[in-house]
């Protein structure tokens, strides 16, 4: 447990705080990428280098890029940011924030509970072991994950298609 | 008593709570999706920490599944948001409350 | 005997068919089904009865199916045939059949012909369940069933509110007794763990000593039920009003069968009453007092059916007196003869009423001896039996037995004997008065309709029965025939006589006969009897029981109901509804469709669960 962890943790918390307070969605997404990268560093510290790599490639790389493209496609600009500013008044956020703070306090209290785990030695988990168990006991889950991704692709394609706007014929007649 | 495990778990808790707060206070659907990503990521962090605590690969396996799930969720979620945006001309989640569901 | 199930099943089936298909089958079909079902039941009863008597069995039970079964507590739908239930079943089906046949004539003009027969069949079925039940719960089912049918049939002409009121009165007043009976059943289950009649009667002597408080309580509660159903003091007020129903109904339900259910119940549970001397003495006293009070009321009535109603109350008083002094079989004997001659009288009265275009006031009748000779002779036979004219009538033998045993039995005494003899005297008087008013004197209303054959044949049969039925049981002094009491011996123990001698028996019969003839002579000579008007009104209104109950129960109840118009108890339920509605509104407000609120709910849940976990850690 060295300084590296604390620095990375601080960056993660700060950047996530920036994510949840930005009005402009683009800024928020960029801060989220920073946060994800710092979490990747923490993964590395916790002895999961392969996961750290996946976090960078898939999360920070693919998923965030997808979202950024999406935002660009919708062409959300100043107006959206203005809306956000308008919506995010202290009256709105103070209550949920306090509630969540309480929840966090409880969580931390529980995590800190004795019996604490014996002195935390970070154990490196070999990516090979991960691969073996993925394609050993968890093969069924992997298959299911594959199907889920397939369904995600098909679903996204189906939903994302620009369909001709269909109004029900009764409604059409009513509006004429 | 802070050990590496508790420190990691507390960090995961903090990140998760931040995502939760964001989820609660935002009305913009894309922001809500981002908050979900934050929370998923925090959960993944907890798994990684646990994996390193026990020296077992299961935690990392779970993280991979979370990753796959997040990818699928984001793609479908974004498609849904796209449809909603076309229907309602806004990203305000409160607008999509006609069904009182 | 395995065909016994047909006995109650046929009338029930008949009722069902009549309810379902009354429109399709027409009046002939209704008559056929209505009479046929009871007729078949009567035939099966006779066949099964003959088989039973030949088989030499003491009792026979026919389990049909299981009703309920909880742990060791089993209630079956089981028919129980023994001498007592056979006697009752025979009377119910046989007299019931005759009355059904008679009704096809009496009700011919009525638009609700099918409804009438459906209710009558239902009644016969329920009554048969009552007497054939082998456990008290099934008996109670029949008991309530006949109560329901009584209600339906008293209020048969429901368009007149007075009839509805009479029906309600009958229902509510008997309900008072039924409640007592229900409590008795609960107590029996609690103490004996069974409702099986044979079980209870066998167990009772081992569980309690004679005069034990529990058995006395149970006997008193059963007596309460019997008093309500049999219209005895103090619950007798409903029967005179029950005459609002059609006359065949009065004949079947309110004279021959249902009102004697109380007699059946007490006879059936005679072991309990023997073990509770206080209750048994009360039975005798209730019978004796009712006998006199109702007899006096019958003497001043103007409505012919009300005379017969009070007479019925009075005659059932005789049966109760007999039960009370331990003369069980005498009570059953009187039940059988009474069923015959009272049904005969009611049906005869019905013929008169129809002939005079629904005129029931005796003072508007008169001189019918000439215009309705057939009915006159039949009525004469019935009246003679009721008045107990010596030697030739059934009523004489059965009543004589009760009078004699009221004095001679171990539990009897001179007091009971005097009351019984006085009762015979009064009975003779009011019967003669009725005969004189209806059939003698000047003709006041013109006869417009003569009863047809379907009404007269049942009357002839009943007339024969009310003469011959008496000869199955003759006193020591006159032939000594004991067919019925021998038959009933396995079920009902013989009466224990104490101060009996042949001379005394002769004396008792002599006095009863003399008083009966004296009563007839007095009325014959001095009608109308000069009574003060107030006394007359008082007697006519049944000794003011109605007024007293009105003042004591009905008025305070109505007052309370009026005070509590906005029911206090209701408040509770209204409040409950309001709270429910409030919660409903709150809950539906959460279905706002706003996503963040839902997430908030999840967070709240997480907070609560974690708090509980932490709190548990603190406390443990």
PDB file of C-alpha atoms in Angstrom, chain A residues 111-171:
ATOM      1  CA  UNK A 111     -15.984  -2.455   5.736  1.00  0.00           C
ATOM      2  CA  UNK A 112     -13.886  -1.382   8.702  1.00  0.00           C
ATOM      3  CA  UNK A 113     -15.565  -3.871  10.976  1.00  0.00           C
ATOM      4  CA  UNK A 114     -13.482  -6.329  12.864  1.00  0.00           C
ATOM      5  CA  UNK A 115     -12.810  -9.125  12.282  1.00  0.00           C
ATOM      6  CA  UNK A 116     -10.608  -7.349   9.795  1.00  0.00           C
ATOM      7  CA  UNK A 117      -8.919  -9.494   7.244  1.00  0.00           C
ATOM      8  CA  UNK A 118      -5.428 -10.544   8.187  1.00  0.00           C
ATOM      9  CA  UNK A 119      -2.773  -8.054   7.207  1.00  0.00           C
ATOM     10  CA  UNK A 120      -3.513  -7.197   3.619  1.00  0.00           C
ATOM     11  CA  UNK A 121      -0.917  -8.707   1.419  1.00  0.00           C
ATOM     12  CA  UNK A 122      -1.701  -7.932  -2.155  1.00  0.00           C
ATOM     13  CA  UNK A 123      -1.729 -11.164  -4.074  1.00  0.00           C
ATOM     14  CA  UNK A 124      -0.978 -11.103  -7.700  1.00  0.00           C
ATOM     15  CA  UNK A 125      -3.486 -13.073  -9.718  1.00  0.00           C
ATOM     16  CA  UNK A 126      -2.031 -14.452 -12.870  1.00  0.00           C
ATOM     17  CA  UNK A 127      -3.978 -13.630 -16.042  1.00  0.00           C
ATOM     18  CA  UNK A 128      -3.391 -17.238 -17.002  1.00  0.00           C
ATOM     19  CA  UNK A 129      -5.322 -18.372 -13.972  1.00  0.00           C
ATOM     20  CA  UNK A 130      -8.124 -16.011 -14.956  1.00  0.00           C
ATOM     21  CA  UNK A 131      -8.155 -17.399 -18.461  1.00  0.00           C
ATOM     22  CA  UNK A 132      -8.147 -20.951 -17.180  1.00  0.00           C
ATOM     23  CA  UNK A 133     -11.066 -20.445 -14.907  1.00  0.00           C
ATOM     24  CA  UNK A 134     -12.946 -18.432 -17.557  1.00  0.00           C
ATOM     25  CA  UNK A 135     -12.723 -21.282 -20.003  1.00  0.00           C
ATOM     26  CA  UNK A 136     -12.905 -23.931 -17.286  1.00  0.00           C
ATOM     27  CA  UNK A 137     -15.640 -23.698 -14.682  1.00  0.00           C
ATOM     28  CA  UNK A 138     -17.117 -20.466 -16.079  1.00  0.00           C
ATOM     29  CA  UNK A 139     -17.417 -21.522 -19.691  1.00  0.00           C
ATOM     30  CA  UNK A 140     -21.190 -21.481 -19.508  1.00  0.00           C
ATOM     31  CA  UNK A 141     -21.153 -17.916 -18.173  1.00  0.00           C
ATOM     32  CA  UNK A 142     -18.791 -16.913 -20.938  1.00  0.00           C
ATOM     33  CA  UNK A 143     -21.162 -18.331 -23.505  1.00  0.00           C
ATOM     34  CA  UNK A 144     -24.013 -16.448 -21.894  1.00  0.00           C
ATOM     35  CA  UNK A 145     -21.996 -13.244 -21.900  1.00  0.00           C
ATOM     36  CA  UNK A 146     -21.371 -13.800 -25.576  1.00  0.00           C
ATOM     37  CA  UNK A 147     -25.074 -14.197 -26.211  1.00  0.00           C
ATOM     38  CA  UNK A 148     -25.743 -11.081 -24.178  1.00  0.00           C
ATOM     39  CA  UNK A 149     -23.356  -9.104 -26.319  1.00  0.00           C
ATOM     40  CA  UNK A 150     -24.961 -10.511 -29.443  1.00  0.00           C
ATOM     41  CA  UNK A 151     -28.371  -9.518 -28.144  1.00  0.00           C
ATOM     42  CA  UNK A 152     -26.932  -6.107 -27.305  1.00  0.00           C
ATOM     43  CA  UNK A 153     -25.739  -5.646 -30.857  1.00  0.00           C
ATOM     44  CA  UNK A 154     -28.985  -6.812 -32.427  1.00  0.00           C
ATOM     45  CA  UNK A 155     -31.019  -4.776 -29.958  1.00  0.00           C
ATOM     46  CA  UNK A 156     -28.982  -1.658 -30.536  1.00  0.00           C
ATOM     47  CA  UNK A 157     -29.295  -2.059 -34.289  1.00  0.00           C
ATOM     48  CA  UNK A 158     -33.020  -2.651 -34.075  1.00  0.00           C
ATOM     49  CA  UNK A 159     -33.704   0.216 -31.709  1.00  0.00           C
ATOM     50  CA  UNK A 160     -31.282   2.600 -33.281  1.00  0.00           C
ATOM     51  CA  UNK A 161     -32.752   2.373 -36.769  1.00  0.00           C
ATOM     52  CA  UNK A 162     -34.388   5.558 -37.921  1.00  0.00           C
ATOM     53  CA  UNK A 163     -37.888   4.358 -38.458  1.00  0.00           C
ATOM     54  CA  UNK A 164     -40.521   6.163 -40.365  1.00  0.00           C
ATOM     55  CA  UNK A 165     -42.721   7.750 -37.795  1.00  0.00           C
ATOM     56  CA  UNK A 166     -45.858   5.665 -37.580  1.00  0.00           C
ATOM     57  CA  UNK A 167     -48.922   7.115 -36.006  1.00  0.00           C
ATOM     58  CA  UNK A 168     -51.848   4.904 -35.310  1.00  0.00           C
ATOM     59  CA  UNK A 169     -54.565   5.259 -37.906  1.00  0.00           C
ATOM     60  CA  UNK A 170     -57.222   6.063 -35.335  1.00  0.00           C
ATOM     61  CA  UNK A 171     -55.082   8.800 -33.839  1.00  0.00           C
TER      62      UNK A 171
END
